Tab-separated table of C-alpha atoms and ligand atoms in Angstrom:
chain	number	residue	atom	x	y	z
A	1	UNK	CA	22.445	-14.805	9.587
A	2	UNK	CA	20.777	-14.651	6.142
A	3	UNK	CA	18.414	-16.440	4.169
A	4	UNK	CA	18.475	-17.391	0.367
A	5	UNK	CA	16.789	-18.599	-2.441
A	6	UNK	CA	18.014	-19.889	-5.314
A	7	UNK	CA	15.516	-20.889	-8.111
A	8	UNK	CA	13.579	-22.301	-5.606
A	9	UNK	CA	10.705	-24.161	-7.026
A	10	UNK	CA	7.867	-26.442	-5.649
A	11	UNK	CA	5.481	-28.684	-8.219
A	12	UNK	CA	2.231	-30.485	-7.149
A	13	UNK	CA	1.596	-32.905	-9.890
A	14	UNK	CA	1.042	-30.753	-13.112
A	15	UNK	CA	0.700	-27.283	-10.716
A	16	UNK	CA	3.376	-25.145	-10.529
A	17	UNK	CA	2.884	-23.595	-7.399
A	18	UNK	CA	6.669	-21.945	-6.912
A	19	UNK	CA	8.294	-21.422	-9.931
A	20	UNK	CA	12.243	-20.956	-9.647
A	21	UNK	CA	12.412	-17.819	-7.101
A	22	UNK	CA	15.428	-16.021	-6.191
A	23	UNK	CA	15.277	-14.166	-3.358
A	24	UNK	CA	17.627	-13.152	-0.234
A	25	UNK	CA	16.901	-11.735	3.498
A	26	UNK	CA	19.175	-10.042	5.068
A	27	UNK	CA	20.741	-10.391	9.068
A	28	UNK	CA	17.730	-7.914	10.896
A	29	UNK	CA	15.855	-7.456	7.352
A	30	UNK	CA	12.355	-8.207	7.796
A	31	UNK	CA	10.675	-9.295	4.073
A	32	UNK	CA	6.999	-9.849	3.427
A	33	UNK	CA	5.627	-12.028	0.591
A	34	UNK	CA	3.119	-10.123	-0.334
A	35	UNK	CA	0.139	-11.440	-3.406
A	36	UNK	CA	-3.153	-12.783	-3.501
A	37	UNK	CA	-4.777	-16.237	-2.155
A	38	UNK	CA	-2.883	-19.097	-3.926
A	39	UNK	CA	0.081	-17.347	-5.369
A	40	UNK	CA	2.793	-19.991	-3.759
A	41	UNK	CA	3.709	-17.329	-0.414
A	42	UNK	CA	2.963	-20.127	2.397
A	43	UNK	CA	4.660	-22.948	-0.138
A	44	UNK	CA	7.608	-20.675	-0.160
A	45	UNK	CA	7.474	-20.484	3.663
A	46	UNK	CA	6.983	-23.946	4.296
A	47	UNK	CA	10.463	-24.801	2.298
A	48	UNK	CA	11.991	-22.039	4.305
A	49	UNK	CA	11.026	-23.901	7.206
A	50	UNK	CA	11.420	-27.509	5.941
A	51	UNK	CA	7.566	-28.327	5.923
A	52	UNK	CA	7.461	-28.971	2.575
A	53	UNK	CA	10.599	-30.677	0.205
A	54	UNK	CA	11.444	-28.024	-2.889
A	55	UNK	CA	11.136	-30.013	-6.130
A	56	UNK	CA	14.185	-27.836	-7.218
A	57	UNK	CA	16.670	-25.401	-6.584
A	58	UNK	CA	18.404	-24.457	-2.952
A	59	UNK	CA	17.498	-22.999	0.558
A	60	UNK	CA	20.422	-21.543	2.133
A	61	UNK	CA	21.010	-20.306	5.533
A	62	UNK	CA	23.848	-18.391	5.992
A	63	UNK	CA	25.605	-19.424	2.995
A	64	UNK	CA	25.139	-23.219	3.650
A	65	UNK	CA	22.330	-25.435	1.923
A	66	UNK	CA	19.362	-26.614	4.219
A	67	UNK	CA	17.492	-28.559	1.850
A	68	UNK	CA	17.991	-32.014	3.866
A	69	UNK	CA	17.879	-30.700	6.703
A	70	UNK	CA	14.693	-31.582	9.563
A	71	UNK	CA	13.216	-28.504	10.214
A	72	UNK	CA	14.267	-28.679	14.013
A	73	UNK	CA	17.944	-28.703	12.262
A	74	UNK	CA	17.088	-25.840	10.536
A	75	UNK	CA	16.348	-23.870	14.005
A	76	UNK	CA	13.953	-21.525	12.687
A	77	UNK	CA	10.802	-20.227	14.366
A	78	UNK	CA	7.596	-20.566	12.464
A	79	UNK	CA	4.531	-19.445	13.987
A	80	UNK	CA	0.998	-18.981	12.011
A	81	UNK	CA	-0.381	-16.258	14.389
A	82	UNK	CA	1.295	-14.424	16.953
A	83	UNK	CA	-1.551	-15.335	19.189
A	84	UNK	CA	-2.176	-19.444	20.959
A	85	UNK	CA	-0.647	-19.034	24.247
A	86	UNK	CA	-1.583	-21.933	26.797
A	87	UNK	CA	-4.400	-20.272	28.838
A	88	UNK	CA	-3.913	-22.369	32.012
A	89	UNK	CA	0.264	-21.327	31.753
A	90	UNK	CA	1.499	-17.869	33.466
A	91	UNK	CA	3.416	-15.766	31.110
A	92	UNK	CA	6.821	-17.404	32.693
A	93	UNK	CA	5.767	-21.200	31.911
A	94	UNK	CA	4.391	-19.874	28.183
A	95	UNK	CA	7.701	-18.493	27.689
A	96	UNK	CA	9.670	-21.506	28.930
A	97	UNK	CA	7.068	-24.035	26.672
A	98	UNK	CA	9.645	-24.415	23.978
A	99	UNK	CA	13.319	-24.981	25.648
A	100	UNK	CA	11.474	-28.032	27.558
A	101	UNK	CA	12.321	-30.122	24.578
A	102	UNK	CA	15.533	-28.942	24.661
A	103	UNK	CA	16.364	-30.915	27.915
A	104	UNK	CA	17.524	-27.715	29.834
A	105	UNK	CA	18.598	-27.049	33.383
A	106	UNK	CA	16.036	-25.255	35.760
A	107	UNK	CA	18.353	-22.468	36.115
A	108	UNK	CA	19.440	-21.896	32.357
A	109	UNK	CA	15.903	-21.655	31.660
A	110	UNK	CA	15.198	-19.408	34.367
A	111	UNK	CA	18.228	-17.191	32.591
A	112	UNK	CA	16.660	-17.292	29.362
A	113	UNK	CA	13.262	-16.628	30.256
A	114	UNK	CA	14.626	-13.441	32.370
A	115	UNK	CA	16.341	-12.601	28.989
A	116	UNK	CA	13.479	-12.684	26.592
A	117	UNK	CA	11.205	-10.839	29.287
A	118	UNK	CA	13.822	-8.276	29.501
A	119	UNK	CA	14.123	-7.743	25.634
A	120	UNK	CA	10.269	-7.429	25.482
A	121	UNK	CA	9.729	-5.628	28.590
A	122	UNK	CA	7.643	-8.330	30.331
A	123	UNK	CA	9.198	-8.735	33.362
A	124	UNK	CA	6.486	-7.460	35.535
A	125	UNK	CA	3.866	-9.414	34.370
A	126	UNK	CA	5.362	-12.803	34.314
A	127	UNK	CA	3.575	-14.130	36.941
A	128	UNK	CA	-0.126	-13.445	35.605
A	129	UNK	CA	-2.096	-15.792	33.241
A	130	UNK	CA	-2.898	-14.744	29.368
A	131	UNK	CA	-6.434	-13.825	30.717
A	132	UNK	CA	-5.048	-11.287	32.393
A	133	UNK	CA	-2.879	-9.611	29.786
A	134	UNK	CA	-3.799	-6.400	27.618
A	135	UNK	CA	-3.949	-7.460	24.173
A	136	UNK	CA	-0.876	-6.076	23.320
A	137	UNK	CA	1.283	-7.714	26.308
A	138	UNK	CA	-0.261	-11.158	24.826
A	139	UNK	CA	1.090	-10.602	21.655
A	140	UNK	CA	4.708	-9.764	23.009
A	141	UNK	CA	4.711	-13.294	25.129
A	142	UNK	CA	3.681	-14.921	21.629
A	143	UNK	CA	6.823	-13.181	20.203
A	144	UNK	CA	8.728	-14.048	23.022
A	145	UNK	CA	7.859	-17.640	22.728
A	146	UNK	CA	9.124	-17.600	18.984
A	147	UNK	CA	12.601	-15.800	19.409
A	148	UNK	CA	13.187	-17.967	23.045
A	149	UNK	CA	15.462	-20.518	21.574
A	150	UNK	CA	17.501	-18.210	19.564
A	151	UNK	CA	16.217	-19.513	16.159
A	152	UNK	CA	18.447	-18.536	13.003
A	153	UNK	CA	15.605	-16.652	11.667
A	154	UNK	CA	11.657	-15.818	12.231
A	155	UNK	CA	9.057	-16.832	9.928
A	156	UNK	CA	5.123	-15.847	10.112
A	157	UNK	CA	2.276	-16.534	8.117
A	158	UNK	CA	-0.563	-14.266	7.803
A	159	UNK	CA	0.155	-13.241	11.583
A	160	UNK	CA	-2.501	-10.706	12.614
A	161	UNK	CA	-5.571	-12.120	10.022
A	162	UNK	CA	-7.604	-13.078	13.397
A	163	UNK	CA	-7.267	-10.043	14.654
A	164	UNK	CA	-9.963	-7.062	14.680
A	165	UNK	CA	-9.221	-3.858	12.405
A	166	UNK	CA	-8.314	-1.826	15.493
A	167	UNK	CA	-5.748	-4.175	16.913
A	168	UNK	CA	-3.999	-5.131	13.683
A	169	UNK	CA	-3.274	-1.448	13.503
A	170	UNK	CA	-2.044	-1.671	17.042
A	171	UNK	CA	0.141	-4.529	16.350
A	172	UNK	CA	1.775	-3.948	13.216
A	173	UNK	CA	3.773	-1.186	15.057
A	174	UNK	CA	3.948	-3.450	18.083
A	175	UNK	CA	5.653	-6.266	15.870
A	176	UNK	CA	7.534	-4.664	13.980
A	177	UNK	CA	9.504	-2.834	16.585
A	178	UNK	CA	10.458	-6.052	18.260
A	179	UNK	CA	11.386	-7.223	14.762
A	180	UNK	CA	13.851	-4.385	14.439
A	181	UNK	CA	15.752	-5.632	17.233
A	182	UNK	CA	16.106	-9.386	17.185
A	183	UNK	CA	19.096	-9.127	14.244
A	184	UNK	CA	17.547	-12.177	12.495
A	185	UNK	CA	16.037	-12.387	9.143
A	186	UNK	CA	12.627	-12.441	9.285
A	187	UNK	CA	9.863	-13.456	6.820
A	188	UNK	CA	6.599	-12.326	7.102
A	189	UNK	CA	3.298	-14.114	4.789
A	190	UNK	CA	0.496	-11.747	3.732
A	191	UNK	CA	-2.248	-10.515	1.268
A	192	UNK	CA	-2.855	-7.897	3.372
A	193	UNK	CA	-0.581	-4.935	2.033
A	194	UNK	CA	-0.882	-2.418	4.391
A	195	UNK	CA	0.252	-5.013	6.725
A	196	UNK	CA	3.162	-5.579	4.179
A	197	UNK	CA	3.739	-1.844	3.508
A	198	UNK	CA	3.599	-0.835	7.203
A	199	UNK	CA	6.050	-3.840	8.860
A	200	UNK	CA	8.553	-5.084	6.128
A	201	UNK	CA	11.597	-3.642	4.666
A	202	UNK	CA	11.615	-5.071	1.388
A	203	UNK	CA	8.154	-6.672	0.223
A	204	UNK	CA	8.771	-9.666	-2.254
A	205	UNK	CA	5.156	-9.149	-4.568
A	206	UNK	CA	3.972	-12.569	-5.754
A	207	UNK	CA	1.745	-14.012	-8.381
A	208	UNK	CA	1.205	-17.186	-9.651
A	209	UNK	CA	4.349	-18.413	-8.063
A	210	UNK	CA	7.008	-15.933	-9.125
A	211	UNK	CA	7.947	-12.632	-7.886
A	212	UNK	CA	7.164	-10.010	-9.600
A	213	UNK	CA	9.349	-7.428	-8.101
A	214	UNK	CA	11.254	-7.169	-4.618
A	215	UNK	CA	11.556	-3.822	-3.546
A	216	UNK	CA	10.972	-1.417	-0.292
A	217	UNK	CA	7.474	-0.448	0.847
A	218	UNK	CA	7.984	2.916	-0.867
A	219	UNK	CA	9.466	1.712	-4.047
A	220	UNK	CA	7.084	-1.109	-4.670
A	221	UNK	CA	4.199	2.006	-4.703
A	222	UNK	CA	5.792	4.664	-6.605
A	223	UNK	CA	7.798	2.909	-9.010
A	224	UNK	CA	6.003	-0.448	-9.939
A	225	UNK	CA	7.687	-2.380	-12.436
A	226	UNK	CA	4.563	-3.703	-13.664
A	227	UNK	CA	0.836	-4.013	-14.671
A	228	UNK	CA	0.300	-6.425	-11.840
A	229	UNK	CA	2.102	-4.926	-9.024
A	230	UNK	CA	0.757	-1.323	-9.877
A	231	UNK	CA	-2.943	-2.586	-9.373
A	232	UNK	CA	-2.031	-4.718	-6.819
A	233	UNK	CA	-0.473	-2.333	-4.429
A	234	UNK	CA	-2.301	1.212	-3.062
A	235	UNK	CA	-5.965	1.802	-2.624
A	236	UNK	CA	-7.814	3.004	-4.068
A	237	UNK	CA	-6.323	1.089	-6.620
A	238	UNK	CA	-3.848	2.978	-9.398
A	239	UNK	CA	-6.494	4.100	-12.323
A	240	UNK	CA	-5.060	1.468	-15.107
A	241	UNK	CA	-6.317	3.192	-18.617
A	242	UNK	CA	-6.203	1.320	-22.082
A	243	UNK	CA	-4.924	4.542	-24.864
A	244	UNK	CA	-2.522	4.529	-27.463
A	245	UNK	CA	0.687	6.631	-28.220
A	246	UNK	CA	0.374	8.975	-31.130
A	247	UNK	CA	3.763	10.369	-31.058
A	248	UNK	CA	6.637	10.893	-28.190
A	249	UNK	CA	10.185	12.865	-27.742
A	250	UNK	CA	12.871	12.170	-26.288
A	251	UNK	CA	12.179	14.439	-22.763
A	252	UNK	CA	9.056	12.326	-22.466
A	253	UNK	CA	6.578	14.542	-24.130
A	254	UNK	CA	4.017	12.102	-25.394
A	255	UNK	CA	0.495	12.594	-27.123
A	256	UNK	CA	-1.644	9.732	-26.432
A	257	UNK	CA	-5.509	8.384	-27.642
A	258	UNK	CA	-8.012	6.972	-25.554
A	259	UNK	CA	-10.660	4.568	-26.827
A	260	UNK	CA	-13.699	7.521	-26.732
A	261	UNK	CA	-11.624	9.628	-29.393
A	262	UNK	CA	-10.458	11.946	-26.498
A	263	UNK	CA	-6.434	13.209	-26.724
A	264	UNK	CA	-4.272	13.956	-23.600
A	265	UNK	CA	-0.943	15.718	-23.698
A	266	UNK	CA	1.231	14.925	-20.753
A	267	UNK	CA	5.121	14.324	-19.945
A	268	UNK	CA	5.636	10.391	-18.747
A	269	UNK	CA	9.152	8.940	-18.629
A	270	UNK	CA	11.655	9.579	-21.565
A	271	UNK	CA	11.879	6.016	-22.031
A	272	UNK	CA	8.400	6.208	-23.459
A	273	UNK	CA	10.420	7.249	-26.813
A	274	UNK	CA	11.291	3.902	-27.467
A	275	UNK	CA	8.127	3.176	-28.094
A	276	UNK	CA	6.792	2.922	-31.790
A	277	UNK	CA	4.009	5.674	-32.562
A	278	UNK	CA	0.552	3.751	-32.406
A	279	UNK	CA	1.570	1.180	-29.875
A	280	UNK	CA	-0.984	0.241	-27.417
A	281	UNK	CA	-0.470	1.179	-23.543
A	282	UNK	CA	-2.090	1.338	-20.289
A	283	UNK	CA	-1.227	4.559	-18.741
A	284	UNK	CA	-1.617	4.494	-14.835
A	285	UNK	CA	-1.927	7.217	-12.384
A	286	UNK	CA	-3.010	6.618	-8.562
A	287	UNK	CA	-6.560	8.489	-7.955
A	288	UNK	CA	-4.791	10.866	-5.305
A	289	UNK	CA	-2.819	12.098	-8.334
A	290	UNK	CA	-5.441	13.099	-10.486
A	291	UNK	CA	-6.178	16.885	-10.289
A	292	UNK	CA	-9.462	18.240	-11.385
A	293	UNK	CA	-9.423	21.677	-13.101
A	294	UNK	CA	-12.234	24.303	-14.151
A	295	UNK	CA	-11.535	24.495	-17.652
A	296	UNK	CA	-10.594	21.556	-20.111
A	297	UNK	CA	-7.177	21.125	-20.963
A	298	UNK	CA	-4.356	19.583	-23.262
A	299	UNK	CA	-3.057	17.475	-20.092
A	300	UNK	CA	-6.927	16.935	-18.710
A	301	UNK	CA	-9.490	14.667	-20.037
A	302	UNK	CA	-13.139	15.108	-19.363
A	303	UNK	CA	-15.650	12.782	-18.148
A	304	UNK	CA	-19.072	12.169	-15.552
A	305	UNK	CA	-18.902	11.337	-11.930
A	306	UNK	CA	-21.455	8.228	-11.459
A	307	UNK	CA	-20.935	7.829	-8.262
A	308	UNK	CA	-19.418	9.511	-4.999
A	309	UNK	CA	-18.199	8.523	-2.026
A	310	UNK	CA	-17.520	10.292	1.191
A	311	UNK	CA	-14.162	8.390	2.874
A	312	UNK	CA	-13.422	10.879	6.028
A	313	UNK	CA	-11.494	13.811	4.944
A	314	UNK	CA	-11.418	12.853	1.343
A	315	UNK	CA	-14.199	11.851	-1.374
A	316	UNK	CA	-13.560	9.043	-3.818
A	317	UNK	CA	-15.371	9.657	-7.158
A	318	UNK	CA	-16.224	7.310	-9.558
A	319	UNK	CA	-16.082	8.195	-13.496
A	320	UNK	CA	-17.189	5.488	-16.107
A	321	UNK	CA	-17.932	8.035	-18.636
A	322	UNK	CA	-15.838	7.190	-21.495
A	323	UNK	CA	-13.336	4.994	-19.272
A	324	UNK	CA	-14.026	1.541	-17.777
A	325	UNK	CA	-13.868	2.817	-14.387
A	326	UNK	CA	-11.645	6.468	-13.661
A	327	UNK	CA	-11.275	7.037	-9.830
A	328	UNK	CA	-10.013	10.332	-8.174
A	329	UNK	CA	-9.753	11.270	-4.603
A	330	UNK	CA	-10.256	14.925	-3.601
A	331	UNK	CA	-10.472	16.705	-0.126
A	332	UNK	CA	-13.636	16.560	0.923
A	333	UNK	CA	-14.332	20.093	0.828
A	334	UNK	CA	-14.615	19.951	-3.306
A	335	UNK	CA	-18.301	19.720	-3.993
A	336	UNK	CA	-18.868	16.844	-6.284
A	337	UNK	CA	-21.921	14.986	-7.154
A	338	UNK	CA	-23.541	12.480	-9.291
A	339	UNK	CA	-24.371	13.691	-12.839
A	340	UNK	CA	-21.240	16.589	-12.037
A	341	UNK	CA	-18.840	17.061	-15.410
A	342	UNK	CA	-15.792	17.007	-14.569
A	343	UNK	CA	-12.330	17.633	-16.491
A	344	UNK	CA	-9.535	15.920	-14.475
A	345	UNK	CA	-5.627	16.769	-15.375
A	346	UNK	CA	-2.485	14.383	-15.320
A	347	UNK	CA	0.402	16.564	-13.531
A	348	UNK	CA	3.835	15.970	-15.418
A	349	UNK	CA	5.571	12.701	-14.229
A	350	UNK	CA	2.814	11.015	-12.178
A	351	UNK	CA	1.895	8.782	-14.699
A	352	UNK	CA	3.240	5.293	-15.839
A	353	UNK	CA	3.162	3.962	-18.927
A	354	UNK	CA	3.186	0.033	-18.983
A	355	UNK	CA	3.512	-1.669	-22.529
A	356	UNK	CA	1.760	-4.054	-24.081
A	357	UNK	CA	3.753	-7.031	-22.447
A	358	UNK	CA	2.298	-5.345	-19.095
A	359	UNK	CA	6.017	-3.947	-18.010
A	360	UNK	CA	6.654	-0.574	-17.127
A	361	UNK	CA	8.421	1.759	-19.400
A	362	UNK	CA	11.080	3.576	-17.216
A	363	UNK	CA	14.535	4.254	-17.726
A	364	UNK	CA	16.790	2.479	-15.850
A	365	UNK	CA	18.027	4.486	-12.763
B	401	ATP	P1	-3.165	-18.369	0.611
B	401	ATP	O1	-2.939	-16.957	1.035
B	401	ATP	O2	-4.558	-18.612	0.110
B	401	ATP	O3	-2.707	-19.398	1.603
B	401	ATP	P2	-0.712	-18.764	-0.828
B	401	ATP	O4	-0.183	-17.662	-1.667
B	401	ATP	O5	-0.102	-18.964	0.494
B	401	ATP	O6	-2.270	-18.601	-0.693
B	401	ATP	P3	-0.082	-21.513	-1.296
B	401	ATP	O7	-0.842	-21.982	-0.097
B	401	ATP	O8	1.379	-21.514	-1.243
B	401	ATP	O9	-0.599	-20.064	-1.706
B	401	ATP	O10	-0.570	-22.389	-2.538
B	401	ATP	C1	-0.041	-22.209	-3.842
B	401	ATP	C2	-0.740	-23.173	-4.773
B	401	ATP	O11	-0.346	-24.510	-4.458
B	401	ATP	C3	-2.254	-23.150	-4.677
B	401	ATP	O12	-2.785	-23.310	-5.963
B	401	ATP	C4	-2.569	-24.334	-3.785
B	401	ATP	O13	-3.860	-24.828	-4.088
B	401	ATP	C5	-1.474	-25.304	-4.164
B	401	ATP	N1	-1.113	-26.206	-3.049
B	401	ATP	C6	-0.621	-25.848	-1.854
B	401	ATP	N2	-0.352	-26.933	-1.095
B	401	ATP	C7	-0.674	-28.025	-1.839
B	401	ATP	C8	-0.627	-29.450	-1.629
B	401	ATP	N3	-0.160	-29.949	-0.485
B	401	ATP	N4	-1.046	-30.235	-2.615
B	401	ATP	C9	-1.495	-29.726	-3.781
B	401	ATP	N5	-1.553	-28.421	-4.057
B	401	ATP	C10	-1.167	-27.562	-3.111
């Protein structure tokens, strides 16, 4: 079973709020639509599911158009959060909720429920009530109420945001292990990217209704393809720098100019030669990358920590001395304070280079 999208695009009056997506999920892929509040990720959903009529373009489930279909056609399983099981119902009559409509015999539901409680390891506790369920057990009968009729393909939005910081943690791992075996496509709504980064195997980044790049966990945060997704993924958040390119080669070498008057010497992406001298950049490098040395250098620029804080077993400093806002993470054995002045290196091919039009410069690999 797979799911696609084909310029897929949803207008409310005069507001855009999907604007011609293409996207595909694969049989057992799970994908997360990942972007901030308003970008068009529920929208998206909710034509998935057949909530909500796309102005244009096509939903297809396994290679057939769904578009007119009734969302019970459709067979999928949405569910907003894993959690709203009926209190008064033991785990056996939660699980059985849904094939009621489906005018079933007694004893193929029985089969089905033994099924689904085998898949998810609940048969020993299908006699008890929700109340009486660990947290985690509750959240596998939620599951198991979702994949109970066999849907053609899961679909959750924002599934752990009422859940405490502790038990989101304990969940993500919970979910998406069951996810990895139910060999159905799966799409997952958040703006929460370590939920994203942690359960999904591709993570479709959004923003005002298009996708910015699709891409796994890992690639999405070391290879951004732009300005957008490389702020909006990884905290703290990738140090995005305004400077200017003096001169380049072709190996990447590249002198650039920051704002203050200050020079830095480092080796980016060869791509970077296609660049005109004197064109305006943002150069970005991730605070963890950022190296602070004992003597100024050609690949280090120097600035003031303002302010520093302790994180655990790493400090996060903050440098606004010549820069709009420089962070850098160090263990949190380096002695740093306020006032402290600091020279901070870029190691070779840590740093992106995004051009003016906010895309990445990177050669195509
Ligand atoms: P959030 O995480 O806040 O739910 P989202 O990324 O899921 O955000 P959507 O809910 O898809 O975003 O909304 C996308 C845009 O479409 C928003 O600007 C929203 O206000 C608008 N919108 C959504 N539903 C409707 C509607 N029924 N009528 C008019 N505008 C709508």
């Amino acid at each position: 079973m797979t799911i696609e999208l084909r310029q897929l695009t949803k207008r409310f009056g005069a507001l855009t709020a999907v604007d011609a997506i293409d996207l595909q999920v694969g049989d057992g892929e799970v994908l997360c639509l990942l972007g901030p509040s308003g970008c068009g990720k529920t929208t998206t959903l909710r034509m998935v599911a057949g909530l909500e009529m796309a102005t244009e373009g096509d939903v297809m489930l396994d290679g057939k158009r769904i578009n007119d279909l009734s969302p019970r056609q459709r067979n999928v399983a949405m569910s907003f959060q894993f959690y709203a099981l009926y209190p008064a119902l033991s785990v056996a009559e939660n699980l059985a909720y849904p094939l009621h409509a489906d005018k079933l015999s007694n004893s193929e539901i029985e089969t089905r429920v033994a099924q689904v409680a085998s898949t998810l390891q609940l048969d020993r506790i299908l006699k008890r009530k929700p109340s009486q369920l660990a947290e985690g057990e509750k959240q596998r009968v939620a599951v198991g109420r979702s994949i109970i009729r066999n849907p053609n393909c899961f679909l959750f939005d924002e599934p752990l945001s009422r859940l405490d910081v502790q038990l989101r943690e304990e969940m993500r791992g919970e979910i998406k292990l069951v996810l990895q075996n139910l060999s159905r496509p799966t799409v997952i709504v958040t703006h929460d990217q370590l939920e994203a980064l942690t359960m999904a195997d591709r993570i479709a980044v959004m923003r005002d209704g298009r996708i910015e790049q699709v891409d796994t966990p890992h690639n999405v945060f070391q290879t951004p393809s732009n300005l957008f997704v490389a702020g909006f993924i990884g905290t703290p958040q990738m140090n995005l720098i305004a400077a200017q390119l003096k001169d380049s080669d072709s190996h990447g070498q590249a002198n650039f100019i920051f704002e203050g008057g200050q020079a830095l010497k480092i080796k980016v992406d060869p791509a970077i030669s296609r660049l005109a001298p004197g064109s305006k950049v943002t150069l970005g490098i991730r605070p963890r990358n950022l190296k602070m040395i004992d003597e100024p250098a050609e690949d280090s620029l120097s600035t003031q920590v303002d302010l520093v804080e302790p994180m655990g077993a790493e400090t996060l400093a903050h440098m606004r001395d010549g820069f709009q806002n420089l962070r850098l993470v160090t263990d949190w054995r380096v002695p740093l304070s306020e006032g402290n002045k600091i020279h901070v290196r870029f190691p070779p091919g840590v740093t992106h280079v995004f051009a003016k039009d906010e895309t990445v410069i990177r050669r195509k690999s």
